[in-house]
mmCIF file of C-alpha atoms and ligand atoms in Angstrom:
data_model
loop_
_atom_site.group_PDB
_atom_site.id
_atom_site.type_symbol
_atom_site.label_atom_id
_atom_site.label_comp_id
_atom_site.label_asym_id
_atom_site.label_seq_id
_atom_site.Cartn_x
_atom_site.Cartn_y
_atom_site.Cartn_z
ATOM 1 C CA MET A 1 104.191 76.262 107.339
ATOM 2 C CA ALA A 2 103.090 79.190 109.489
ATOM 3 C CA GLU A 3 99.430 80.063 109.171
ATOM 4 C CA GLU A 4 99.829 83.790 109.369
ATOM 5 C CA LEU A 5 102.492 86.442 109.028
ATOM 6 C CA ILE A 6 103.662 88.277 112.103
ATOM 7 C CA ILE A 7 104.591 91.857 111.256
ATOM 8 C CA GLU A 8 104.636 94.700 113.766
ATOM 9 C CA GLN A 9 102.697 97.432 111.951
ATOM 10 C CA SER A 10 104.414 100.251 113.891
ATOM 11 C CA ALA A 11 107.891 98.969 112.885
ATOM 12 C CA THR A 12 110.116 100.825 110.425
ATOM 13 C CA LYS A 13 110.244 99.647 106.818
ATOM 14 C CA ALA A 14 113.648 98.003 107.373
ATOM 15 C CA GLU A 15 112.383 96.247 110.511
ATOM 16 C CA LYS A 16 109.343 94.950 108.598
ATOM 17 C CA TYR A 17 111.553 93.542 105.838
ATOM 18 C CA LYS A 18 113.901 91.988 108.431
ATOM 19 C CA SER A 19 110.964 90.282 110.083
ATOM 20 C CA LEU A 20 109.281 89.290 106.820
ATOM 21 C CA LEU A 21 112.203 87.719 104.921
ATOM 22 C CA PRO A 22 112.766 84.769 107.292
ATOM 23 C CA GLN A 23 109.013 84.187 107.354
ATOM 24 C CA ILE A 24 108.989 84.051 103.543
ATOM 25 C CA GLU A 25 111.947 81.671 103.639
ATOM 26 C CA ALA A 26 109.944 79.393 105.969
ATOM 27 C CA LEU A 27 106.858 79.749 103.780
ATOM 28 C CA ILE A 28 108.607 78.394 100.686
ATOM 29 C CA TYR A 29 110.807 75.859 102.496
ATOM 30 C CA GLY A 30 110.464 72.402 100.947
ATOM 31 C CA GLU A 31 108.173 73.581 98.150
ATOM 32 C CA GLU A 32 109.560 73.511 94.609
ATOM 33 C CA ASP A 33 106.512 74.600 92.644
ATOM 34 C CA VAL A 34 107.316 78.007 91.164
ATOM 35 C CA THR A 35 103.708 79.211 90.852
ATOM 36 C CA ALA A 36 102.819 78.187 94.425
ATOM 37 C CA ASN A 37 105.880 79.932 95.847
ATOM 38 C CA LEU A 38 105.440 83.122 93.800
ATOM 39 C CA ALA A 39 101.765 83.274 94.784
ATOM 40 C CA ASN A 40 102.581 83.044 98.492
ATOM 41 C CA ILE A 41 105.432 85.557 98.175
ATOM 42 C CA ALA A 42 103.135 88.056 96.421
ATOM 43 C CA SER A 43 100.613 87.703 99.245
ATOM 44 C CA ALA A 44 103.288 87.928 101.963
ATOM 45 C CA LEU A 45 104.664 91.149 100.438
ATOM 46 C CA LYS A 46 101.241 92.695 99.871
ATOM 47 C CA TYR A 47 99.971 92.029 103.387
ATOM 48 C CA GLY A 48 103.317 92.175 105.206
ATOM 49 C CA MET A 49 104.457 95.460 103.676
ATOM 50 C CA ASP A 50 101.050 96.911 102.784
ATOM 51 C CA PHE A 51 102.056 97.513 99.153
ATOM 52 C CA PHE A 52 99.481 98.809 96.656
ATOM 53 C CA TRP A 53 100.351 96.212 94.001
ATOM 54 C CA VAL A 54 102.931 93.463 94.003
ATOM 55 C CA GLY A 55 103.449 90.737 91.471
ATOM 56 C CA PHE A 56 105.596 88.845 89.044
ATOM 57 C CA TYR A 57 106.040 88.970 85.291
ATOM 58 C CA LEU A 58 107.555 85.810 83.831
ATOM 59 C CA VAL A 59 109.823 85.820 80.776
ATOM 60 C CA LYS A 60 108.056 83.679 78.165
ATOM 61 C CA HIS A 61 109.647 83.661 74.712
ATOM 62 C CA ASP A 62 110.001 87.305 73.664
ATOM 63 C CA GLU A 63 107.741 88.958 76.225
ATOM 64 C CA LEU A 64 106.832 89.236 79.888
ATOM 65 C CA VAL A 65 103.603 87.523 80.908
ATOM 66 C CA LEU A 66 101.717 88.328 84.112
ATOM 67 C CA GLY A 67 102.213 85.771 86.879
ATOM 68 C CA PRO A 68 101.026 85.565 90.482
ATOM 69 C CA PHE A 69 100.157 88.976 91.936
ATOM 70 C CA GLN A 70 98.152 90.783 94.610
ATOM 71 C CA GLY A 71 96.290 94.012 93.951
ATOM 72 C CA PRO A 72 94.150 95.472 91.181
ATOM 73 C CA ILE A 73 94.009 93.711 87.800
ATOM 74 C CA ALA A 74 97.068 94.374 85.630
ATOM 75 C CA CYS A 75 98.227 94.259 82.007
ATOM 76 C CA THR A 76 99.051 90.718 80.954
ATOM 77 C CA ARG A 77 101.896 91.104 78.443
ATOM 78 C CA ILE A 78 104.865 93.502 78.276
ATOM 79 C CA ALA A 79 107.430 93.595 75.446
ATOM 80 C CA LEU A 80 111.199 93.769 75.962
ATOM 81 C CA GLY A 81 112.237 97.368 76.639
ATOM 82 C CA LYS A 82 108.653 98.574 77.228
ATOM 83 C CA GLY A 83 107.617 100.280 80.460
ATOM 84 C CA VAL A 84 109.557 99.928 83.682
ATOM 85 C CA CYS A 85 109.292 96.122 83.727
ATOM 86 C CA GLY A 86 110.430 95.702 80.117
ATOM 87 C CA THR A 87 113.306 98.117 80.737
ATOM 88 C CA ALA A 88 114.440 96.257 83.889
ATOM 89 C CA TRP A 89 114.357 93.041 81.829
ATOM 90 C CA GLU A 90 116.356 94.582 78.960
ATOM 91 C CA LYS A 91 118.954 96.170 81.271
ATOM 92 C CA ALA A 92 118.907 93.199 83.666
ATOM 93 C CA GLU A 93 118.967 95.548 86.635
ATOM 94 C CA THR A 94 116.792 96.940 89.418
ATOM 95 C CA ILE A 95 114.953 100.164 88.612
ATOM 96 C CA ILE A 96 113.412 102.566 91.144
ATOM 97 C CA VAL A 97 110.932 105.076 89.699
ATOM 98 C CA GLU A 98 109.983 107.962 91.986
ATOM 99 C CA ASN A 99 107.242 109.281 89.699
ATOM 100 C CA VAL A 100 105.877 106.931 87.047
ATOM 101 C CA ASP A 101 104.521 109.869 85.016
ATOM 102 C CA GLU A 102 108.124 110.937 84.406
ATOM 103 C CA PHE A 103 109.289 107.516 83.202
ATOM 104 C CA PRO A 104 109.277 107.404 79.394
ATOM 105 C CA GLY A 105 106.918 104.680 78.171
ATOM 106 C CA HIS A 106 105.580 103.779 81.593
ATOM 107 C CA ILE A 107 102.686 101.332 81.237
ATOM 108 C CA ALA A 108 99.809 102.591 83.356
ATOM 109 C CA CYS A 109 97.922 99.489 84.499
ATOM 110 C CA SER A 110 96.320 101.572 87.233
ATOM 111 C CA SER A 111 96.103 105.367 87.359
ATOM 112 C CA ASP A 112 96.543 105.064 91.154
ATOM 113 C CA SER A 113 100.100 103.770 90.763
ATOM 114 C CA LYS A 114 102.572 106.614 91.445
ATOM 115 C CA SER A 115 105.996 105.068 92.093
ATOM 116 C CA GLU A 116 107.539 101.659 91.766
ATOM 117 C CA ILE A 117 110.512 99.355 92.180
ATOM 118 C CA VAL A 118 111.174 96.606 89.666
ATOM 119 C CA LEU A 119 113.773 93.847 90.110
ATOM 120 C CA PRO A 120 114.949 91.034 87.809
ATOM 121 C CA ALA A 121 115.591 87.467 88.979
ATOM 122 C CA PHE A 122 117.995 85.256 87.057
ATOM 123 C CA LYS A 123 118.129 81.620 86.011
ATOM 124 C CA ASN A 124 121.179 80.356 84.119
ATOM 125 C CA GLU A 125 122.447 83.958 83.965
ATOM 126 C CA LYS A 126 119.363 85.151 82.078
ATOM 127 C CA VAL A 127 116.444 87.173 83.428
ATOM 128 C CA ALA A 128 113.699 84.644 84.193
ATOM 129 C CA LEU A 129 111.195 86.886 85.936
ATOM 130 C CA ILE A 130 110.525 90.420 87.103
ATOM 131 C CA LEU A 131 109.265 91.420 90.551
ATOM 132 C CA ASP A 132 107.166 94.583 90.268
ATOM 133 C CA VAL A 133 106.079 96.539 93.354
ATOM 134 C CA ASP A 134 103.886 99.607 92.935
ATOM 135 C CA SER A 135 102.827 102.317 95.383
ATOM 136 C CA ASP A 136 99.988 104.810 95.276
ATOM 137 C CA GLN A 137 102.384 107.371 96.818
ATOM 138 C CA LEU A 138 105.155 109.262 95.009
ATOM 139 C CA SER A 139 108.796 108.398 95.861
ATOM 140 C CA ASP A 140 107.813 105.464 98.067
ATOM 141 C CA PHE A 141 110.822 103.241 97.284
ATOM 142 C CA ASP A 142 114.465 103.743 98.177
ATOM 143 C CA GLU A 143 117.718 101.907 98.874
ATOM 144 C CA VAL A 144 116.129 100.099 101.849
ATOM 145 C CA ASP A 145 113.613 98.476 99.498
ATOM 146 C CA ARG A 146 116.365 97.670 97.013
ATOM 147 C CA GLU A 147 118.523 96.030 99.694
ATOM 148 C CA TYR A 148 115.824 93.774 101.120
ATOM 149 C CA LEU A 149 113.991 93.008 97.888
ATOM 150 C CA GLU A 150 117.328 92.021 96.305
ATOM 151 C CA GLN A 151 117.756 89.604 99.252
ATOM 152 C CA LEU A 152 114.302 88.251 98.445
ATOM 153 C CA ILE A 153 115.313 87.825 94.791
ATOM 154 C CA LYS A 154 118.191 85.579 95.952
ATOM 155 C CA LEU A 155 115.636 83.376 97.759
ATOM 156 C CA ILE A 156 113.467 83.269 94.632
ATOM 157 C CA GLU A 157 116.412 82.321 92.423
ATOM 158 C CA LYS A 158 116.895 79.157 94.498
ATOM 159 C CA PHE A 159 113.609 77.647 93.254
ATOM 160 C CA LEU A 160 113.538 78.981 89.679
HETATM 161 N N1 SME B 201 104.268 99.451 85.960
HETATM 162 C C1 SME B 201 104.644 98.525 84.993
HETATM 163 C C2 SME B 201 103.479 97.837 84.367
HETATM 164 C C3 SME B 201 102.921 96.811 85.224
HETATM 165 S S1 SME B 201 101.812 97.364 86.326
HETATM 166 O O1 SME B 201 102.151 98.544 86.978
HETATM 167 C C4 SME B 201 101.260 96.203 87.308
HETATM 168 C C5 SME B 201 105.561 99.053 83.910
HETATM 169 O O2 SME B 201 105.528 100.198 83.474
HETATM 170 O O3 SME B 201 106.336 98.249 83.475
#
């Protein structure tokens, strides 16, 4: 396992993702423990992409429960259909929110969070977890984030 991530800070967002994804693949190679892998992925995304908050919510019974994350403390449980994460779980699709204040029912864990992208990962055709990435800037996520984070979700689904 590599001891540190190598990301060129002056690179474009797409270039950073392109460099980061193979490093994440190497980081989780040969490790099957879900918590260990999610913890390292959260750290790799936070420090590789300089995100404000990045973490996972795991589907447990009828709610989402906070899993490994990096950033300020966050709410621990989210019901189906609530907030952006609960909506992405219910719809089983990626959601990009340009301004969280305009998203009905957004759950404000931190008042500094301004925009976000939330993606579901599947196990046995059911949503098993949610990847939540928050920014302290408005409109910080776009189709580039969707493309590369959906590639990351495919890597995650291999060890779920
Ligand atoms: N933004 C999420 C809540 C989780 S925190 O932002 C970490 C939502 O509305 O689902």
